[in-house]
């Protein structure tokens, strides 16, 4: 079952450089986030349209975008390719590491038993305020 808090929500996070010589590093970083809770299909065309809307909303010129970091989903890969062209997508390292760990542990029965027990303990404490207070 997917809950609203655990379901994926398209979001962006950007670092924009402007006004040279404002900081030690000779540039000022401005970080903005846009989160879109939508019911649209997660097709490459739709995601590309989201990229366009986000850059328009934050007044970011497309030719100023150096790269976009995404997971390895075919829809995300295709959306970045459609929007920025080849060689502009950076794979998300957290997603890659998660895939590696999942693959390495998938067929390891003893490890999975321990991992499932730990997960159950963590879930118990996350769902119980009293148990968390007792810690």
Coordinates of C-alpha atoms in Angstrom, one line a residue:
X1 CA 0.0 0.0 0.0
X2 CA 1.3 3.4 -0.9
X3 CA 0.5 6.3 1.4
X4 CA 0.5 9.9 0.5
X5 CA 3.6 10.5 2.6
X6 CA 5.6 7.8 0.9
X7 CA 4.4 8.2 -2.7
X8 CA 6.8 9.8 -5.1
X9 CA 6.2 13.5 -5.8
X10 CA 8.0 15.2 -8.7
X11 CA 10.3 17.9 -7.3
X12 CA 13.2 20.0 -8.4
X13 CA 16.1 21.5 -6.5
X14 CA 18.4 23.9 -8.3
X15 CA 21.6 25.7 -7.6
X16 CA 21.8 29.0 -9.5
X17 CA 24.9 31.0 -9.8
X18 CA 24.7 34.8 -10.2
X19 CA 26.3 38.0 -9.1
X20 CA 30.0 37.1 -9.3
X21 CA 32.4 38.1 -6.5
X22 CA 29.7 38.1 -3.8
X23 CA 31.2 35.2 -1.9
X24 CA 34.6 33.6 -1.2
X25 CA 34.1 31.2 -4.1
X26 CA 33.4 34.2 -6.5
X27 CA 29.8 33.3 -6.9
X28 CA 26.6 33.3 -4.9
X29 CA 24.5 30.2 -4.7
X30 CA 20.8 30.5 -4.6
X31 CA 18.8 27.3 -3.9
X32 CA 15.2 27.0 -4.8
X33 CA 12.8 24.1 -4.7
X34 CA 9.6 23.4 -6.5
X35 CA 7.3 20.6 -5.6
X36 CA 4.4 19.6 -7.8
X37 CA 1.8 17.3 -6.3
X38 CA 0.1 16.1 -9.4
X39 CA -2.0 13.3 -10.9
X40 CA -0.5 13.5 -14.3
X41 CA 0.9 10.4 -16.0
X42 CA 4.7 10.1 -15.5
X43 CA 5.5 9.9 -19.2
X44 CA 8.6 11.5 -20.7
X45 CA 6.5 14.1 -22.5
X46 CA 4.7 15.0 -19.3
X47 CA 8.0 15.3 -17.3
X48 CA 9.5 17.4 -20.0
X49 CA 6.5 19.7 -19.7
X50 CA 7.1 19.9 -16.0
X51 CA 10.8 20.9 -16.7
X52 CA 9.5 23.6 -19.0
X53 CA 7.0 24.9 -16.4
X54 CA 9.6 24.9 -13.6
X55 CA 12.2 26.8 -15.6
X56 CA 9.5 29.3 -16.7
X57 CA 8.3 29.7 -13.1
X58 CA 11.8 30.4 -11.8
X59 CA 12.9 32.4 -14.9
X60 CA 15.7 30.0 -15.7
X61 CA 17.0 30.1 -19.2
X62 CA 17.2 26.6 -20.7
X63 CA 20.7 27.2 -22.1
X64 CA 21.9 28.0 -18.6
X65 CA 21.1 24.5 -17.4
X66 CA 24.2 22.4 -17.3
X67 CA 22.6 19.1 -16.2
X68 CA 19.7 17.4 -14.6
X69 CA 20.1 14.7 -12.0
X70 CA 17.4 11.9 -12.0
X71 CA 16.9 8.3 -11.1
X72 CA 17.4 5.8 -13.9
X73 CA 13.7 5.4 -14.9
X74 CA 13.3 5.3 -18.7
X75 CA 10.7 8.1 -18.5
X76 CA 13.2 10.4 -16.6
X77 CA 16.1 9.6 -18.9
X78 CA 13.9 10.2 -22.0
X79 CA 12.5 13.5 -20.5
X80 CA 16.0 14.9 -19.9
X81 CA 17.1 13.8 -23.4
X82 CA 14.0 15.5 -25.0
X83 CA 14.4 18.7 -22.9
X84 CA 18.2 19.2 -22.9
X85 CA 19.6 16.7 -25.4
X86 CA 22.2 14.0 -25.0
X87 CA 24.7 13.9 -22.2
X88 CA 23.0 16.3 -19.9
X89 CA 21.6 13.8 -17.4
X90 CA 23.5 12.8 -14.3
X91 CA 22.4 9.6 -12.6
X92 CA 21.4 10.0 -8.9
X93 CA 24.1 8.3 -6.8
X94 CA 21.6 7.5 -4.0
X95 CA 19.3 5.6 -6.4
X96 CA 22.3 3.7 -7.9
X97 CA 23.6 2.7 -4.4
X98 CA 20.1 1.6 -3.5
X99 CA 19.9 -0.6 -6.6
X100 CA 23.4 -2.1 -5.8
X101 CA 22.5 -2.9 -2.2
X102 CA 19.1 -4.4 -3.2
X103 CA 20.8 -6.5 -5.9
X104 CA 23.5 -7.7 -3.5
X105 CA 21.1 -8.6 -0.7
X106 CA 18.2 -10.0 -2.7
X107 CA 19.3 -13.6 -2.6
X108 CA 21.1 -13.5 0.8
X109 CA 18.6 -15.3 3.1
X110 CA 20.4 -14.8 6.5
X111 CA 21.0 -11.1 5.7
X112 CA 17.4 -10.5 4.7
X113 CA 16.2 -12.1 8.0
X114 CA 18.3 -9.7 10.0
X115 CA 17.3 -6.7 7.8
X116 CA 13.6 -7.5 8.1
X117 CA 13.9 -7.7 11.9
X118 CA 15.7 -4.4 12.1
X119 CA 13.1 -2.9 9.8
X120 CA 10.3 -4.1 12.0
X121 CA 11.9 -2.7 15.1
X122 CA 12.5 0.7 13.4
X123 CA 8.9 0.7 12.1
X124 CA 7.6 -0.1 15.6
X125 CA 9.5 2.9 17.2
X126 CA 8.5 5.2 14.4
X127 CA 4.8 4.4 14.9
X128 CA 4.8 4.5 18.7
X129 CA 5.3 7.9 20.4
X130 CA 5.4 6.1 23.8
X131 CA 8.1 3.6 22.7
X132 CA 10.1 6.4 21.2
X133 CA 9.9 8.4 24.5
X134 CA 11.1 5.3 26.4
X135 CA 14.2 5.2 24.3

